[in-house]
């Protein structure tokens, strides 16, 4: 019997089969996908715009044909003629599903917009930016000693500021003469100095004293989210921050899926490069508007990213990163112009700096974390964990620093979870389960109240309770283990075994219901056995990476743990340890570094010497390749247990007593042994 077409929505990861001819909007609503519409599906509001992706998607096991959706219709054409639609977009109320399809819901089409949790951390940075502003008095032209305006500007910079040599491109020259004459031969010049030496570059010029400031962007280009911090190049202050989902997610939620897409679809790498560059231009425009500055005042951008994102940003096919020996096109730091990356939303003469990569699977983001956290100066042994769709780990001290990456996947971001969603208002972000009653209480993004507090109902009225994000699912699984709803192997018990009616049958397994909003037309938010498995796979990869580094150093414990990234700022160290995401350590020795990769990008943006330092530092870090280490699989399997099958957690045992329950057939539960059915 022929199956109905499969539709997969990103970034939520929700999927289902629907009869051919079903409108995309209808499928989204039935699956609980966050797709906006206020006109009743008449093609008037355009809130339901979606972007279909075509080609082969090995991870999903589907091929998306060009005719997977119905043809462009007259309603869409009328809307495009009237208001415009971005290329590649369709109206979800008009496009119908014809065959298997992968559909991305862009941020502007979502009711509950994502909260990109990569805020800038407070950090004292010694200011010495590569681009600085100089006020100079330039000699007027003289017929008796004929020289060009540029030559006299260079002479003024040399005599008044010690800038020995400078180069300028034609677009700068076009601004030079009007600025000199309007300013009465006094001008402000933005000058870029490369930390490798060579002539300075003239970036921009203004008549008289320019008081509008100079700005740079520190960009953390992640596989799931892109975060940017607009930074004042005089003071180092972050004047605005903004973030968006990486639009490449429609080509694959994790890095290897994107590599596979590039391998199997001619022109796939170019598609992904175009998508991320367009997103960066949108992000730059948004952040300039937020700060109320002229985008032309953004004269520098620093990027940190993992190796696959690094290559796709540069327009390099990442195919070599998908197979041993995982060769990078280049691991060196890169110094480019804005035009080289198609960045049109900032100053056209802006300079770009991309931090060096450490190795084929450990990128510039890990280098930025090392720059920010300085493990090479630590007296004690520190493990730094930067968790995202791809996790980077650093372990070391002043004697030696090791690095590796682990393919954790997007589960920690709320993807591949039945009720999961990206961080957005209405998403459960924290949860506690009473060990006696097994009843949950939770907090959602956008509310300071817990669900059992009087102010909660009013606070959640606007957003509702919509799903569970990454930090919420991590805490939920850990709390279920603490409360005895989940055994060491990761099995959820039945209502009879756990004493909780919230444990409901789901096929041959069980799910734990956190919130049932069906009476009000809302979602049922639960943790399923499939969710537990997704979290187990993610946390096992993370822990196995840490153990591999510890093996390399010949140690069985670490002195302290630093949690970096969005995860580090929003999850409790206790829950991370109960889950077995990180090695056992005293909880007071587990700290959060916030968005350390973003902080490293800001340091490199604001201090020219830091660029030389990070380039030196990465050459001294030892790379451990998890993909080819035999012991990685051994550690991975042992780490499937919660918290771990064999490794002791004495520090955790001091503060948490985990129930000794087992829910598989034939195992002891609560002092009783279930008889195996024949």
PDB file of C-alpha atoms in Angstrom, residues 444 446-451 453-465:
ATOM      1  CA  UNK A 444       8.375  29.038  30.916  1.00  0.00           C
ATOM      2  CA  UNK A 446       8.842  34.958  29.425  1.00  0.00           C
ATOM      3  CA  UNK A 447       7.680  34.355  33.011  1.00  0.00           C
ATOM      4  CA  UNK A 448       9.520  34.616  36.315  1.00  0.00           C
ATOM      5  CA  UNK A 449       6.840  32.556  38.074  1.00  0.00           C
ATOM      6  CA  UNK A 450       6.755  28.795  38.532  1.00  0.00           C
ATOM      7  CA  UNK A 451       3.572  27.044  37.435  1.00  0.00           C
ATOM      8  CA  UNK A 453       2.746  30.207  41.929  1.00  0.00           C
ATOM      9  CA  UNK A 454      -0.199  32.654  41.880  1.00  0.00           C
ATOM     10  CA  UNK A 455       1.241  34.951  39.200  1.00  0.00           C
ATOM     11  CA  UNK A 456       1.865  32.188  36.659  1.00  0.00           C
ATOM     12  CA  UNK A 457      -1.545  32.131  34.971  1.00  0.00           C
ATOM     13  CA  UNK A 458      -1.427  35.842  34.224  1.00  0.00           C
ATOM     14  CA  UNK A 459       2.193  35.703  33.057  1.00  0.00           C
ATOM     15  CA  UNK A 460       1.578  32.836  30.620  1.00  0.00           C
ATOM     16  CA  UNK A 461      -1.690  34.204  29.221  1.00  0.00           C
ATOM     17  CA  UNK A 462       0.032  35.949  26.317  1.00  0.00           C
ATOM     18  CA  UNK A 463       2.273  33.135  25.103  1.00  0.00           C
ATOM     19  CA  UNK A 464       0.584  30.046  26.445  1.00  0.00           C
ATOM     20  CA  UNK A 465       2.553  26.891  27.211  1.00  0.00           C
TER      21      UNK A 465
END
